[in-house]
PDB file of C-alpha atoms in Angstrom:
ATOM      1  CA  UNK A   2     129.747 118.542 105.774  1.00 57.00           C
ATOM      2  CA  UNK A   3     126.982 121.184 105.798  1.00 73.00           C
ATOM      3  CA  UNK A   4     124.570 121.548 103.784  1.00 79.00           C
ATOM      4  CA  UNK A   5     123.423 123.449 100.901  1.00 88.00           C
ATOM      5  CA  UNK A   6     120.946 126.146 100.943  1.00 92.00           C
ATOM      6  CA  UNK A   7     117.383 124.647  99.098  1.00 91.00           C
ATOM      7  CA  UNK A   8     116.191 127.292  97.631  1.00 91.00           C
ATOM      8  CA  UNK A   9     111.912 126.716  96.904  1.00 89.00           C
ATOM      9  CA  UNK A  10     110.668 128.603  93.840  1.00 87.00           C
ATOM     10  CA  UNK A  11     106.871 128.944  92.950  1.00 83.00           C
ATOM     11  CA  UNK A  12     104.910 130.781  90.851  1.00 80.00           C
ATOM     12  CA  UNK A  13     102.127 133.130  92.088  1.00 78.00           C
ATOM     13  CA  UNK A  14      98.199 133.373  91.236  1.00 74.00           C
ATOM     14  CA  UNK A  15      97.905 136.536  88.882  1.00 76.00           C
ATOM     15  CA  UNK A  16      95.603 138.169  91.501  1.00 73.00           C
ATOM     16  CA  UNK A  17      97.794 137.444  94.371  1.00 78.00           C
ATOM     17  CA  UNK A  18     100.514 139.294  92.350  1.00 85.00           C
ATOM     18  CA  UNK A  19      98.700 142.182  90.943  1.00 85.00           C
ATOM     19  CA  UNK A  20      97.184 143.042  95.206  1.00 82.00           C
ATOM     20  CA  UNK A  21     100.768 142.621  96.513  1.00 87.00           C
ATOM     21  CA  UNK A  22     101.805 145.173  93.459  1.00 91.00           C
ATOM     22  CA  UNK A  23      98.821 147.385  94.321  1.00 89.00           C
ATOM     23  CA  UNK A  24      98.923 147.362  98.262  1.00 89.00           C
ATOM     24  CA  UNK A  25     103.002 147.795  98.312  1.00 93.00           C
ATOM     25  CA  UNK A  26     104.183 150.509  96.254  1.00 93.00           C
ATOM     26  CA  UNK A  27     107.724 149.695  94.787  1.00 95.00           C
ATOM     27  CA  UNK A  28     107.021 146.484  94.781  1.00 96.00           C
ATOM     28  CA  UNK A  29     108.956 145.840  91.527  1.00 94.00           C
ATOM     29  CA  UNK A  30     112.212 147.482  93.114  1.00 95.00           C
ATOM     30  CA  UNK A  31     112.366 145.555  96.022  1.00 96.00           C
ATOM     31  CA  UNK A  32     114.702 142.964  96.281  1.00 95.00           C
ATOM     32  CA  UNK A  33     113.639 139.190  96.064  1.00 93.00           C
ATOM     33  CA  UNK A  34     113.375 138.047  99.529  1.00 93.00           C
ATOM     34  CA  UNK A  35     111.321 141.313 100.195  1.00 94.00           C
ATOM     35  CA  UNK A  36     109.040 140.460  97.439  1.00 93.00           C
ATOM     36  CA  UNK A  37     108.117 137.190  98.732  1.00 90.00           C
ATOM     37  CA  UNK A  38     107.592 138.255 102.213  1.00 89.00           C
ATOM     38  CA  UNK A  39     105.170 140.651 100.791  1.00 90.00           C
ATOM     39  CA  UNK A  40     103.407 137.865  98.667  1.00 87.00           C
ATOM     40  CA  UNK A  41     103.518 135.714 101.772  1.00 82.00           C
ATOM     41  CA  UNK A  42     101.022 137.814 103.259  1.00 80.00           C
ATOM     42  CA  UNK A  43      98.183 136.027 101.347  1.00 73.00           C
ATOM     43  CA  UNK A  44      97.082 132.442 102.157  1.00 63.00           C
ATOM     44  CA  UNK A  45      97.717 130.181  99.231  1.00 58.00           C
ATOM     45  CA  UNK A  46      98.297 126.931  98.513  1.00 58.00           C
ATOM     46  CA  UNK A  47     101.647 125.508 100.078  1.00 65.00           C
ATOM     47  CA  UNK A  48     102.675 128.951 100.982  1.00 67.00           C
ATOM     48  CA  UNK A  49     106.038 129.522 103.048  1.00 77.00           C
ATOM     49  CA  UNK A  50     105.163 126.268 104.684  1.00 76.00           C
ATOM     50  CA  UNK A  51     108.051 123.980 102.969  1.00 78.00           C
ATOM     51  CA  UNK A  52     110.777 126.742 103.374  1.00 84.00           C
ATOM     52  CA  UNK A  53     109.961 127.098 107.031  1.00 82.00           C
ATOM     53  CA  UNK A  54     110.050 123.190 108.200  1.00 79.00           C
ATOM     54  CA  UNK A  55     113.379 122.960 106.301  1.00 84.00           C
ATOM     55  CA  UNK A  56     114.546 126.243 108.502  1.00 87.00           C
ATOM     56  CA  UNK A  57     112.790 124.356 111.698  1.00 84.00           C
ATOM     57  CA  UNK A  58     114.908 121.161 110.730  1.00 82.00           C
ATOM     58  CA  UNK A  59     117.951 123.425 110.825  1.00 86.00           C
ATOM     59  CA  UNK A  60     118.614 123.855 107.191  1.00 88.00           C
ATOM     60  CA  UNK A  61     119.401 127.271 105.139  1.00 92.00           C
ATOM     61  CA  UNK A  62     116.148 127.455 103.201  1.00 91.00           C
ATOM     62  CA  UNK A  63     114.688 130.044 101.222  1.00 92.00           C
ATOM     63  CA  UNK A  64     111.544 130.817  99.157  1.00 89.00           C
ATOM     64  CA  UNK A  65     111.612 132.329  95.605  1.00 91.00           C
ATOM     65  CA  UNK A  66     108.732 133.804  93.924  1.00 89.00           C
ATOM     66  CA  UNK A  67     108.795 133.349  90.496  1.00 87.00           C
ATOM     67  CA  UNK A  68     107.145 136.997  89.793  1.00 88.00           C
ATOM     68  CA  UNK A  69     108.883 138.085  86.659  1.00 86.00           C
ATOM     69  CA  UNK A  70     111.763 136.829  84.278  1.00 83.00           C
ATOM     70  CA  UNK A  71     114.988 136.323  86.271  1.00 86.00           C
ATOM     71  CA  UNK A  72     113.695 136.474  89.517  1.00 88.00           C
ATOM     72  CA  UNK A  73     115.646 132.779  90.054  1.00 88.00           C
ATOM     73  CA  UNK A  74     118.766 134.522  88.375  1.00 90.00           C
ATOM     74  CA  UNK A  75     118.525 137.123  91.292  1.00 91.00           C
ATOM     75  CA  UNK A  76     118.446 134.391  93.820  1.00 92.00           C
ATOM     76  CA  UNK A  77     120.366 131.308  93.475  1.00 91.00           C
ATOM     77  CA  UNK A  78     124.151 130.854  94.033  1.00 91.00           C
ATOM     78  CA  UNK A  79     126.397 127.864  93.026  1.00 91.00           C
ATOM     79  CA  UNK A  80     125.629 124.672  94.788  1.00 90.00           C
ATOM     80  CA  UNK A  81     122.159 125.704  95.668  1.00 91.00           C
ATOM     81  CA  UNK A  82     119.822 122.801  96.049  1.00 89.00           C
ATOM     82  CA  UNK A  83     116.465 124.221  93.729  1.00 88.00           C
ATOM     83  CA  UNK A  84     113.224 122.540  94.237  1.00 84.00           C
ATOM     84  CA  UNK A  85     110.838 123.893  91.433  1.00 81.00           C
ATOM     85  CA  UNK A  86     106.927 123.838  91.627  1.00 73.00           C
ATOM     86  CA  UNK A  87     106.926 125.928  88.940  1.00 63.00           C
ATOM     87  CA  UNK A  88     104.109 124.449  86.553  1.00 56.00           C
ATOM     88  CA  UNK A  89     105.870 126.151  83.166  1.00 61.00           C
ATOM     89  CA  UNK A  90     109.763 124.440  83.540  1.00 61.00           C
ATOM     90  CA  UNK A  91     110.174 125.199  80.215  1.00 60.00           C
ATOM     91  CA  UNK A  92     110.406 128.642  80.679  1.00 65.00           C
ATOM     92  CA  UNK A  93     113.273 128.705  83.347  1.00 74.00           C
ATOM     93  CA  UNK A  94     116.706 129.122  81.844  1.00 76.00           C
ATOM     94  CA  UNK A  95     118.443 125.743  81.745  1.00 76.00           C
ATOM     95  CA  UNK A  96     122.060 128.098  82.497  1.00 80.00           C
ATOM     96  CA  UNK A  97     120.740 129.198  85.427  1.00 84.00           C
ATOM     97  CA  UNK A  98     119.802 126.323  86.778  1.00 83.00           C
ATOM     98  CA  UNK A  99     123.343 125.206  86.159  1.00 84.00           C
ATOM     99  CA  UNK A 100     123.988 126.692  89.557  1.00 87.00           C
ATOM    100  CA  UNK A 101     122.388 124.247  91.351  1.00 87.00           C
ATOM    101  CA  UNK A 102     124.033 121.250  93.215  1.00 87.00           C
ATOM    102  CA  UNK A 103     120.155 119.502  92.391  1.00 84.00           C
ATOM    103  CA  UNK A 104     116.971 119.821  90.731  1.00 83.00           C
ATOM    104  CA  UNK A 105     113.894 118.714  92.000  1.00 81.00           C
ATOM    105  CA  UNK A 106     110.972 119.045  89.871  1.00 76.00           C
ATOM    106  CA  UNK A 107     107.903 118.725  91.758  1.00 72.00           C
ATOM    107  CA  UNK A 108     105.090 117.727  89.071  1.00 62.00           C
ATOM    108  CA  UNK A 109     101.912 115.932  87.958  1.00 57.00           C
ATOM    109  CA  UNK A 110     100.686 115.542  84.655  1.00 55.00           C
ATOM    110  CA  UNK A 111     102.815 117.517  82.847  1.00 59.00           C
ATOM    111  CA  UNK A 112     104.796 115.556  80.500  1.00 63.00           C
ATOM    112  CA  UNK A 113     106.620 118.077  78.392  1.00 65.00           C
ATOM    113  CA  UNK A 114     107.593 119.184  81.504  1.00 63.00           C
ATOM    114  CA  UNK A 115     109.144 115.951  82.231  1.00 64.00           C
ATOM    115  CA  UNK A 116     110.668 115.804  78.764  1.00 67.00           C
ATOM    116  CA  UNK A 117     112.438 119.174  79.431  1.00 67.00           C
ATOM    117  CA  UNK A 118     113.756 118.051  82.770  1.00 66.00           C
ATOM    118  CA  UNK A 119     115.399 114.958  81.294  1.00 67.00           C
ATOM    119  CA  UNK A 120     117.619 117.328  78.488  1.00 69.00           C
ATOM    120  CA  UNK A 121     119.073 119.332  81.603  1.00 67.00           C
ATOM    121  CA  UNK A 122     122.855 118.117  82.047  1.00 60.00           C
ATOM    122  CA  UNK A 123     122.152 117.848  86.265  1.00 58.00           C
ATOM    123  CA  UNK A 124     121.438 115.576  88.891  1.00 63.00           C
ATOM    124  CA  UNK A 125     117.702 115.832  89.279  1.00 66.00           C
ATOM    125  CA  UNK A 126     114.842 114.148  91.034  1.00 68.00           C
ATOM    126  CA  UNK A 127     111.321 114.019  90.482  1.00 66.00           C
ATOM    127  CA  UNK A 128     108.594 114.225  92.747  1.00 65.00           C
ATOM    128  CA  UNK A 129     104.832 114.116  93.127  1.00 61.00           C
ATOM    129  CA  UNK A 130     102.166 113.721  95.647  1.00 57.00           C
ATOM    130  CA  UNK A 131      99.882 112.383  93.040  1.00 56.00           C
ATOM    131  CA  UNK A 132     100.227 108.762  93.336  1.00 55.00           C
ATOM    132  CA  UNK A 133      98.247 107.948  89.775  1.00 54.00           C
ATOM    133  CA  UNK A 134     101.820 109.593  88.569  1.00 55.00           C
ATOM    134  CA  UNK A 135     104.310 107.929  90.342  1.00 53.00           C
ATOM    135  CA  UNK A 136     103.856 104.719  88.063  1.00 53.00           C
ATOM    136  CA  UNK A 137     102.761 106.560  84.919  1.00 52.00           C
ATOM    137  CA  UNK A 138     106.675 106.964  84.429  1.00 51.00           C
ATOM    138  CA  UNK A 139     107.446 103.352  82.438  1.00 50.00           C
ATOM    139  CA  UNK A 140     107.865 104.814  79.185  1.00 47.00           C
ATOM    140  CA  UNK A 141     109.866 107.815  80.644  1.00 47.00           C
ATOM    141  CA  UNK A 142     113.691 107.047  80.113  1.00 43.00           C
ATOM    142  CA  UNK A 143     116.212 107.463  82.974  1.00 45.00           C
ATOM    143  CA  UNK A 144     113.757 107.988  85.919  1.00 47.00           C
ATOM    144  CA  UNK A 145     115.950 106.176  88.758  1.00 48.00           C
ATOM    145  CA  UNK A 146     115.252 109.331  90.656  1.00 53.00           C
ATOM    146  CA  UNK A 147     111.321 109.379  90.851  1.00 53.00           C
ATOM    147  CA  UNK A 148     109.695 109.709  93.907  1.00 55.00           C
ATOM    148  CA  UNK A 149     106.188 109.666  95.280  1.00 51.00           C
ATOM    149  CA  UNK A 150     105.946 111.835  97.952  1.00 56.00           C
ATOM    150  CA  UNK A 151     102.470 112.633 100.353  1.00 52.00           C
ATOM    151  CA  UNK A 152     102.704 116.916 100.366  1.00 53.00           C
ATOM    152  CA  UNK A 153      99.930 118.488 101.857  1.00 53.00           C
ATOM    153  CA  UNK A 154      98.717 121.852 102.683  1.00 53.00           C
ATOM    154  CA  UNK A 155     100.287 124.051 105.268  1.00 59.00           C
ATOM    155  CA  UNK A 156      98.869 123.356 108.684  1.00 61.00           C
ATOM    156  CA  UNK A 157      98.338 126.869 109.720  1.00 63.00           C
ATOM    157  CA  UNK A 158      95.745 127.050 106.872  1.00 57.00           C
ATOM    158  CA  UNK A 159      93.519 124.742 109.062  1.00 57.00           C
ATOM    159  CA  UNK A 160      94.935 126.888 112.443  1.00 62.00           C
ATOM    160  CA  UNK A 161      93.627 130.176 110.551  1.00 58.00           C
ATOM    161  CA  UNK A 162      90.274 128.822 110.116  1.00 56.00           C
ATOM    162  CA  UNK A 163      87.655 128.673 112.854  1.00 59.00           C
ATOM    163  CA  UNK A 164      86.505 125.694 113.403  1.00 59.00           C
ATOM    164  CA  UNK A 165      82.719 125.071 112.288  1.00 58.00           C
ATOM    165  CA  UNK A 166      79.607 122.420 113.072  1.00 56.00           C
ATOM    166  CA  UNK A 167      78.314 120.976 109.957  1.00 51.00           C
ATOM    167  CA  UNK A 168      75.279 119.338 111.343  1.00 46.00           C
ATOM    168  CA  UNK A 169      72.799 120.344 108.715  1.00 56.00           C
ATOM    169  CA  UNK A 170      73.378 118.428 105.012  1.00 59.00           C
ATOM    170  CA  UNK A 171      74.049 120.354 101.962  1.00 63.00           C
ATOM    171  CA  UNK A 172      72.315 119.750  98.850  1.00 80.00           C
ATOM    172  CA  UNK A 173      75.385 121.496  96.011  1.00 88.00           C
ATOM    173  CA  UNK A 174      78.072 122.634  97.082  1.00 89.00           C
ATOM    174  CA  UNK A 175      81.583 123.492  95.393  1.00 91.00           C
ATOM    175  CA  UNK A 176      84.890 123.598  97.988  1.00 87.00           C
ATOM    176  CA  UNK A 177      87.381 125.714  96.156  1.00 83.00           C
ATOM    177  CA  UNK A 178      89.292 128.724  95.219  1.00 82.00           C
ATOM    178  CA  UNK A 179      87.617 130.609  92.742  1.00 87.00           C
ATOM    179  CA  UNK A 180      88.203 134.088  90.926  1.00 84.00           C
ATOM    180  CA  UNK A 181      88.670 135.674  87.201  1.00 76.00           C
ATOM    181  CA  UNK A 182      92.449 135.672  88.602  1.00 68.00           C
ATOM    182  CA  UNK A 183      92.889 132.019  89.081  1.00 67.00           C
ATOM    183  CA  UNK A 184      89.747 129.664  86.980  1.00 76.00           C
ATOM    184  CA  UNK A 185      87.989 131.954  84.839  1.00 82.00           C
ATOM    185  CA  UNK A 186      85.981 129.426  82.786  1.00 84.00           C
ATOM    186  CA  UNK A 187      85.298 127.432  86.359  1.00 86.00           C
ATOM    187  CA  UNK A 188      84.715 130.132  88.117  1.00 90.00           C
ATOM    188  CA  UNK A 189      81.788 131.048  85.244  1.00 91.00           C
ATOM    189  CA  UNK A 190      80.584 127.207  85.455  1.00 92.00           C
ATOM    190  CA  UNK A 191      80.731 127.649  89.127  1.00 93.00           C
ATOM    191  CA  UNK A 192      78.482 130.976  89.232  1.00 94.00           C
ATOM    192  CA  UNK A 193      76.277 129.825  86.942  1.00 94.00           C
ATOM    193  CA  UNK A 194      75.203 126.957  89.022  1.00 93.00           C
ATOM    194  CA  UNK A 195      74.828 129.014  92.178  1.00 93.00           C
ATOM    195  CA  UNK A 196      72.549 131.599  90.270  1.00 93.00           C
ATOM    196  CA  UNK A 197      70.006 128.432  89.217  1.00 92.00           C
ATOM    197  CA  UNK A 198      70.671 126.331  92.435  1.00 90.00           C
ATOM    198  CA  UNK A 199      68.307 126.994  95.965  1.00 87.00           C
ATOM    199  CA  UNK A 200      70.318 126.331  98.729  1.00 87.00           C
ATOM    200  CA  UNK A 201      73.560 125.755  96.959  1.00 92.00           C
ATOM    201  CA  UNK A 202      76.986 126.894  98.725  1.00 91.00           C
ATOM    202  CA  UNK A 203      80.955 127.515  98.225  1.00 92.00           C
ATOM    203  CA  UNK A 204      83.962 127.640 100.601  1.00 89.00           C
ATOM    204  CA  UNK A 205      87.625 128.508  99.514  1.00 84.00           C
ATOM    205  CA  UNK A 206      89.301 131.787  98.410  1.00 80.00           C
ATOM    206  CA  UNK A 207      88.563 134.570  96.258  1.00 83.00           C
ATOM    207  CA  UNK A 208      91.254 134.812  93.995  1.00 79.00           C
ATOM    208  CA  UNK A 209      89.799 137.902  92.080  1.00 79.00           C
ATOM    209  CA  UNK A 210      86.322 139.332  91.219  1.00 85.00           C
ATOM    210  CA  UNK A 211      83.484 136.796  91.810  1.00 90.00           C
ATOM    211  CA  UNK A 212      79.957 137.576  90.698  1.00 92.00           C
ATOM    212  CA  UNK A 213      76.929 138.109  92.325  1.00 94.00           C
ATOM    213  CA  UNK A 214      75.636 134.775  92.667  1.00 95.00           C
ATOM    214  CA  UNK A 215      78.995 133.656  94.342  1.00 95.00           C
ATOM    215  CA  UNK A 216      79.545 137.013  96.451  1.00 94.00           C
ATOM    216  CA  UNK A 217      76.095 135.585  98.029  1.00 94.00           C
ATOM    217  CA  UNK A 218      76.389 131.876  98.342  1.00 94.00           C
ATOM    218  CA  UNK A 219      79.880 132.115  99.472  1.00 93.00           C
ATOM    219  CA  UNK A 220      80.678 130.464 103.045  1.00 90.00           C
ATOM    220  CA  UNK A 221      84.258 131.269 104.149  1.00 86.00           C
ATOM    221  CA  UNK A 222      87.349 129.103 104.093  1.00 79.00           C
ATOM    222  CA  UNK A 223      87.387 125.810 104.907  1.00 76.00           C
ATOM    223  CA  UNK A 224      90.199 123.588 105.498  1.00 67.00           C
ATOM    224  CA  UNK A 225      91.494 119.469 106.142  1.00 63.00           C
ATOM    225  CA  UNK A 226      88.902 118.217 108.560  1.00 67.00           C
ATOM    226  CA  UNK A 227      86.173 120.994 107.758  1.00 74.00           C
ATOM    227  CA  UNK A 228      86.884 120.746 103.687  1.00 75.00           C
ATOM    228  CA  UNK A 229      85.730 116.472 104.316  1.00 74.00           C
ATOM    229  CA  UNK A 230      83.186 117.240 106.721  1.00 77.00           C
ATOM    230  CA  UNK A 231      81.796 119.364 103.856  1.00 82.00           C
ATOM    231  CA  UNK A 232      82.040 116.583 100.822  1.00 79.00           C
ATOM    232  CA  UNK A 233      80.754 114.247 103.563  1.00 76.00           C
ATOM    233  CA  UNK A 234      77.614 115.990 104.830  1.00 78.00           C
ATOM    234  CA  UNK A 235      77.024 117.087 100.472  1.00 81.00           C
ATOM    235  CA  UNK A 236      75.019 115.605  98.267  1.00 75.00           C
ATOM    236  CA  UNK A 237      76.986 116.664  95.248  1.00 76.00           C
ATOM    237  CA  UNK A 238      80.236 118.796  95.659  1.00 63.00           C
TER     238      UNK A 238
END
């Protein structure tokens, strides 16, 4: 029997969308797979990484970006296998995912989105890598399908990064992405502790305009072993 195609579908940071519009003209008339090849130029949380083990493992995979309103329509066929990490279910047509052989939700917290999953007529599993979750389901009806699974962070994130010596011990320091397009009321907290702070530090991404204060204290990317050497050699992160 072979199997069906699993079809990943994510939504994007706001700033990651509005560079990919602004550095590839057209990019609204290209079609999906295009588009997230183009979005897949930017390092961002899991990234193409799940789509390409499931190709190395020999399976038909894809990646859809959830860009604009039917972008799943465009991409799934019947008997598609969808796995969502789309934090807003609620706004994903239920008849389009009506397609799909399975659902799996991949969630945390969210318990409307939960509630939502459980009126869809489909098989449908739940996941999470947040363990606090995985028994915070007791009062959920008809969860036979939850599962706690350990995701991580593509490895090439930590291949993309040099690595770095942190002999000398931080006093502050924040290990994050920050950015009007992806925390705006962190990223404000964030910069107004590095403007009062001597000797205070940041590592992640920019994800949109930072100010000043973080344009100066900022330290590059860090990544797995470097991100704990960080919290380990700080006093508070």
């Amino acid at each position: 029997m072979s199997l069906p195609r699993i079809m990943f579908c994510d939504s994007v940071y706001p700033a990651v969308l509005a560079e990919a519009r602004h550095a590839v003209p057209g990019y609204d008339e290209m079609p999906w797979r295009e588009r997230a090849e183009v979005v897949f130029r930017y390092r961002f949380g899991c990234w193409s990484s799940w789509r390409d083990a499931m190709r190395e493992a020999g399976a038909e995979s894809e990646e859809v970006v959830l860009d604009r309103d039917g972008a799943l329509t465009e991409a799934i066929e019947d008997g598609d296998v969808v796995a969502l990490r789309h934090p807003h279910l609620s706004d994903i047509d239920k008849a389009v995912l009506s397609k799909a052989r399975l659902v799996v939700y991949m969630v945390t917290s969210d318990r409307a989105a939960w509630a939502w999953a459980e009126t869809l007529d489909r098989q449908r599993l739940m996941v999470t890598s947040f363990p606090q979750y995985s028994h915070a389901t007791g009062d959920m009806p008809n969860y036979n399908g939850w599962k706690y699974l350990p995701l991580a962070f593509d490895a090439r994130h930590h291949e993309s990064v040099p690595r770095k010596p942190w002999a000398e011990r931080s006093g502050v320091a924040f290990v994050g992405s920050l950015g009007s397009g992806q925390w705006p009321q962190g990223t404000y907290a964030v910069a107004k502790v590095a403007e009062r702070c001597d000797g205070f530090r940041w590592w992640g991404q920019k994800i949109g305009p930072v100010d000043e204060h973080l344009e100066r204290t900022y330290s590059g990317e860090a990544y797995g072993l470097d991100y704990l050497r960080i919290m380990a050699a700080t006093k508070i992160v």
